[in-house]
Short mmCIF file of C-alpha atoms in Angstrom, two decimals:
data_model
loop_
_atom_site.label_atom_id
_atom_site.label_comp_id
_atom_site.label_asym_id
_atom_site.label_seq_id
_atom_site.Cartn_x
_atom_site.Cartn_y
_atom_site.Cartn_z
CA UNK Y 872 31.50 -9.66 -37.77
CA UNK Y 873 28.50 -9.47 -35.42
CA UNK Y 874 24.88 -9.62 -36.53
CA UNK Y 875 22.60 -7.07 -34.86
CA UNK Y 876 19.81 -9.55 -34.28
CA UNK Y 877 17.19 -9.47 -31.52
CA UNK Y 878 17.89 -12.71 -29.66
CA UNK Y 879 14.24 -13.69 -29.27
CA UNK Y 880 13.34 -13.06 -32.89
CA UNK Y 881 16.20 -15.23 -34.12
CA UNK Y 882 15.34 -17.89 -31.52
CA UNK Y 883 11.79 -17.94 -32.87
CA UNK Y 884 13.11 -18.85 -36.34
CA UNK Y 885 15.20 -21.82 -35.18
CA UNK Y 886 14.07 -25.30 -34.20
CA UNK Y 887 13.06 -24.70 -30.59
CA UNK Y 888 14.37 -27.11 -27.96
CA UNK Y 889 15.87 -27.09 -24.50
CA UNK Y 890 19.37 -27.46 -25.92
CA UNK Y 891 19.00 -24.15 -27.76
CA UNK Y 892 17.70 -22.50 -24.57
CA UNK Y 893 20.67 -23.90 -22.68
CA UNK Y 894 23.11 -22.65 -25.33
CA UNK Y 895 21.68 -19.12 -25.15
CA UNK Y 896 21.48 -18.79 -21.38
CA UNK Y 897 24.88 -20.46 -20.86
CA UNK Y 898 26.57 -17.90 -23.11
CA UNK Y 899 24.64 -15.03 -21.55
CA UNK Y 900 25.70 -16.15 -18.07
CA UNK Y 901 29.32 -16.48 -19.16
CA UNK Y 902 29.22 -12.92 -20.49
CA UNK Y 903 27.53 -11.60 -17.35
CA UNK Y 904 30.02 -13.45 -15.16
CA UNK Y 905 32.86 -11.88 -17.16
CA UNK Y 906 31.62 -8.30 -16.76
CA UNK Y 907 30.80 -8.89 -13.08
CA UNK Y 908 34.35 -10.13 -12.49
CA UNK Y 909 35.45 -6.77 -13.89
CA UNK Y 910 32.96 -4.97 -11.61
CA UNK Y 911 30.62 -3.88 -14.41
CA UNK Y 912 26.83 -4.05 -14.04
CA UNK Y 913 24.91 -3.94 -17.34
CA UNK Y 914 21.54 -2.83 -15.86
CA UNK Y 915 19.56 -3.35 -19.08
CA UNK Y 916 19.78 -7.02 -20.01
CA UNK Y 917 16.95 -8.03 -22.34
CA UNK Y 918 16.60 -9.96 -25.63
CA UNK Y 919 16.95 -6.77 -27.67
CA UNK Y 920 20.44 -6.31 -26.22
CA UNK Y 921 21.72 -9.74 -27.25
CA UNK Y 922 23.81 -10.11 -30.40
CA UNK Y 923 24.50 -13.23 -32.45
CA UNK Y 924 27.96 -13.72 -33.97
CA UNK Y 925 26.21 -15.16 -37.04
CA UNK Y 926 22.81 -16.43 -38.14
CA UNK Y 927 24.02 -20.02 -37.98
CA UNK Y 928 22.69 -22.48 -35.43
CA UNK Y 929 24.81 -22.45 -32.28
CA UNK Y 930 26.22 -18.99 -32.98
CA UNK Y 931 27.89 -17.15 -30.12
CA UNK Y 932 25.60 -14.87 -28.09
CA UNK Y 933 27.07 -11.52 -27.04
CA UNK Y 934 25.88 -8.69 -24.82
CA UNK Y 935 25.29 -5.27 -26.37
CA UNK Y 936 24.26 -1.71 -25.46
CA UNK Y 937 26.26 -0.84 -22.37
CA UNK Y 938 24.77 2.65 -22.33
CA UNK Y 939 23.28 2.15 -18.85
CA UNK Y 940 26.19 0.12 -17.48
CA UNK Y 941 27.91 1.21 -14.28
CA UNK Y 942 31.12 0.34 -12.48
CA UNK Y 943 30.89 -0.91 -8.90
CA UNK Y 944 33.42 -1.81 -6.25
CA UNK Y 945 33.22 -5.58 -5.76
CA UNK Y 946 29.91 -6.45 -4.14
CA UNK Y 947 29.04 -2.79 -3.57
CA UNK Y 948 25.33 -2.01 -3.20
CA UNK Y 949 24.18 1.59 -3.65
CA UNK Y 950 21.39 3.60 -5.24
CA UNK Y 951 22.70 4.27 -8.74
CA UNK Y 952 19.43 5.65 -10.07
CA UNK Y 953 16.43 4.17 -11.83
CA UNK Y 954 17.55 2.41 -15.01
CA UNK Y 955 16.42 -0.53 -17.14
CA UNK Y 956 13.43 -1.87 -19.07
CA UNK Y 957 10.11 -2.38 -17.18
CA UNK Y 958 9.64 -6.15 -17.54
CA UNK Y 959 13.25 -6.89 -16.61
CA UNK Y 960 13.66 -4.56 -13.62
CA UNK Y 961 14.50 -6.17 -10.29
CA UNK Y 962 12.48 -5.64 -7.07
CA UNK Y 963 15.30 -3.69 -5.41
CA UNK Y 964 15.43 -1.17 -8.27
CA UNK Y 965 11.65 -0.69 -8.13
CA UNK Y 966 11.85 -0.19 -4.36
CA UNK Y 967 14.70 2.30 -4.90
CA UNK Y 968 16.90 0.25 -2.60
CA UNK Y 969 20.68 -0.04 -2.92
CA UNK Y 970 21.53 -2.46 -5.71
CA UNK Y 971 24.45 -3.97 -7.61
CA UNK Y 972 25.36 -7.03 -9.68
CA UNK Y 973 22.26 -9.09 -8.68
CA UNK Y 974 20.04 -6.90 -10.89
CA UNK Y 975 21.63 -8.52 -13.95
CA UNK Y 976 20.90 -12.00 -12.61
CA UNK Y 977 17.23 -11.10 -12.12
CA UNK Y 978 17.06 -10.04 -15.78
CA UNK Y 979 18.73 -13.32 -16.79
CA UNK Y 980 15.98 -15.18 -14.93
CA UNK Y 981 13.32 -13.30 -16.88
CA UNK Y 982 15.11 -14.07 -20.15
CA UNK Y 983 15.42 -17.78 -19.33
CA UNK Y 984 11.73 -17.95 -18.42
CA UNK Y 985 10.82 -16.42 -21.79
CA UNK Y 986 13.16 -18.72 -23.71
CA UNK Y 987 11.57 -21.80 -22.17
CA UNK Y 988 7.88 -21.01 -22.68
CA UNK Y 989 7.64 -17.98 -24.95
CA UNK Y 990 6.15 -15.42 -22.56
CA UNK Y 991 7.48 -13.42 -19.57
CA UNK Y 992 7.03 -14.26 -15.87
CA UNK Y 993 5.67 -10.78 -15.16
CA UNK Y 994 3.21 -9.06 -17.47
CA UNK Y 995 0.48 -6.45 -17.30
CA UNK Y 996 -0.53 -3.63 -19.64
CA UNK Y 997 -0.74 -1.43 -16.54
CA UNK Y 998 2.85 -0.58 -15.59
CA UNK Y 999 1.96 0.02 -11.94
CA UNK Y 1000 0.44 -3.47 -11.70
CA UNK Y 1001 3.46 -4.92 -13.50
CA UNK Y 1002 5.78 -3.34 -10.94
CA UNK Y 1003 3.65 -4.67 -8.09
CA UNK Y 1004 3.99 -8.19 -9.53
CA UNK Y 1005 7.75 -7.84 -9.75
CA UNK Y 1006 8.18 -6.44 -6.24
CA UNK Y 1007 6.09 -9.30 -4.87
CA UNK Y 1008 7.89 -11.90 -6.98
CA UNK Y 1009 4.44 -12.98 -8.18
CA UNK Y 1010 5.13 -15.51 -10.91
CA UNK Y 1011 4.41 -19.20 -11.33
CA UNK Y 1012 4.86 -22.14 -13.70
CA UNK Y 1013 1.36 -22.71 -15.12
CA UNK Y 1014 0.20 -25.84 -16.90
CA UNK Y 1015 0.39 -26.94 -19.66
CA UNK Y 1016 3.30 -24.77 -20.81
CA UNK Y 1017 5.55 -25.77 -17.93
CA UNK Y 1018 4.60 -29.44 -17.78
CA UNK Y 1019 7.48 -30.44 -20.06
CA UNK Y 1020 10.11 -28.22 -18.40
CA UNK Y 1021 12.46 -30.02 -16.01
CA UNK Y 1022 12.51 -29.29 -12.25
CA UNK Y 1023 16.17 -28.28 -12.63
CA UNK Y 1024 15.27 -25.48 -15.04
CA UNK Y 1025 12.51 -24.24 -12.73
CA UNK Y 1026 14.91 -24.35 -9.78
CA UNK Y 1027 17.43 -22.19 -11.63
CA UNK Y 1028 14.73 -19.65 -12.47
CA UNK Y 1029 13.61 -19.60 -8.83
CA UNK Y 1030 17.17 -18.89 -7.71
CA UNK Y 1031 17.53 -16.12 -10.27
CA UNK Y 1032 14.17 -14.56 -9.42
CA UNK Y 1033 14.75 -14.50 -5.66
CA UNK Y 1034 13.39 -11.23 -4.27
CA UNK Y 1035 16.21 -10.74 -1.76
CA UNK Y 1036 19.30 -9.83 -3.83
CA UNK Y 1037 21.59 -11.07 -1.05
CA UNK Y 1038 20.14 -14.57 -1.50
CA UNK Y 1039 19.95 -14.45 -5.30
CA UNK Y 1040 22.27 -16.78 -7.18
CA UNK Y 1041 25.37 -15.20 -8.76
CA UNK Y 1042 26.46 -15.63 -12.38
CA UNK Y 1043 29.34 -17.85 -11.28
CA UNK Y 1044 27.01 -20.01 -9.17
CA UNK Y 1045 24.46 -20.20 -11.99
CA UNK Y 1046 27.13 -21.56 -14.34
CA UNK Y 1047 27.65 -24.38 -11.83
CA UNK Y 1048 23.92 -25.13 -11.51
CA UNK Y 1049 22.95 -28.70 -12.57
CA UNK Y 1050 20.73 -27.46 -15.41
CA UNK Y 1051 23.69 -25.56 -16.86
CA UNK Y 1052 26.72 -27.74 -16.13
CA UNK Y 1053 25.20 -31.24 -16.25
CA UNK Y 1054 23.37 -31.20 -19.54
CA UNK Y 1055 24.29 -34.84 -20.25
CA UNK Y 1056 22.46 -36.06 -17.15
CA UNK Y 1057 19.57 -33.59 -16.94
CA UNK Y 1058 16.68 -34.68 -19.12
CA UNK Y 1059 15.90 -32.45 -22.09
CA UNK Y 1060 12.35 -32.23 -23.36
CA UNK Y 1061 11.37 -30.76 -26.73
CA UNK Y 1062 9.43 -27.54 -26.68
CA UNK Y 1063 5.81 -27.85 -27.66
CA UNK Y 1064 4.69 -25.92 -30.73
CA UNK Y 1065 2.60 -23.74 -28.41
CA UNK Y 1066 5.86 -22.32 -27.02
CA UNK Y 1067 6.83 -21.06 -30.45
CA UNK Y 1068 3.39 -19.53 -30.94
CA UNK Y 1069 3.61 -17.80 -27.54
CA UNK Y 1070 7.03 -16.47 -28.47
CA UNK Y 1071 5.74 -15.11 -31.77
CA UNK Y 1072 2.86 -13.37 -30.02
CA UNK Y 1073 5.21 -11.94 -27.40
CA UNK Y 1074 7.58 -10.66 -30.11
CA UNK Y 1075 4.65 -9.12 -32.01
CA UNK Y 1076 3.47 -7.39 -28.83
CA UNK Y 1077 6.96 -6.01 -28.20
CA UNK Y 1078 7.12 -4.72 -31.78
CA UNK Y 1079 3.72 -3.04 -31.47
CA UNK Y 1080 4.63 -1.49 -28.13
CA UNK Y 1081 7.87 -0.17 -29.64
CA UNK Y 1082 5.97 1.36 -32.56
CA UNK Y 1083 3.50 3.05 -30.20
CA UNK Y 1084 6.30 4.51 -28.08
CA UNK Y 1085 8.09 5.77 -31.20
CA UNK Y 1086 4.90 7.46 -32.41
CA UNK Y 1087 4.41 9.08 -29.00
CA UNK Y 1088 7.99 10.39 -28.98
CA UNK Y 1089 7.72 11.77 -32.52
CA UNK Y 1090 4.40 13.45 -31.70
CA UNK Y 1091 5.89 14.96 -28.56
CA UNK Y 1092 8.92 16.30 -30.44
CA UNK Y 1093 6.78 17.99 -33.11
CA UNK Y 1094 3.96 19.23 -30.89
#
């Protein structure tokens, strides 16, 4: 049995710590690595498309909603059309360049960033400005939220959010990154309560945005 639970909302309800972040991203990367080995690109990785096997702590995290997924030939790069969710789109998709498996890794980097501090690396109410941020790779690790996050975690995010897809880390390489595979030797620091509050605000904003979009669609259908 699989619970249809928004990964971020469930994460918000659990005791937040780096170990929980690691558990989530490790399982996400394993799933992404698996589909990439079978030449499948998800194209719409985001917290809403993560499933939990149960509501228990340490439950397995699974990928869902393969409606936008495509099949590629190995490391094939091509223009497969514009697809995905604004805040998780990669620079190459926004530039309408050829793309492939690296778009999923970019989305994983955005998800990891959110899991660690409770807000996304790229954000603007104006979608055009948001896309400009993404294409420029304009994100940082501001204080004080990032003061307690290890350099290894930041390094992994940097490698996932590399603008050039050819230089972006792969799922297999990410699973071998020190922050992922050497948890016993990489220092873990507890999340500050502010991270949880940021996550709650981010979730509330996503819920409001979803409600607004639903209202717009309903109005359009009945107008």
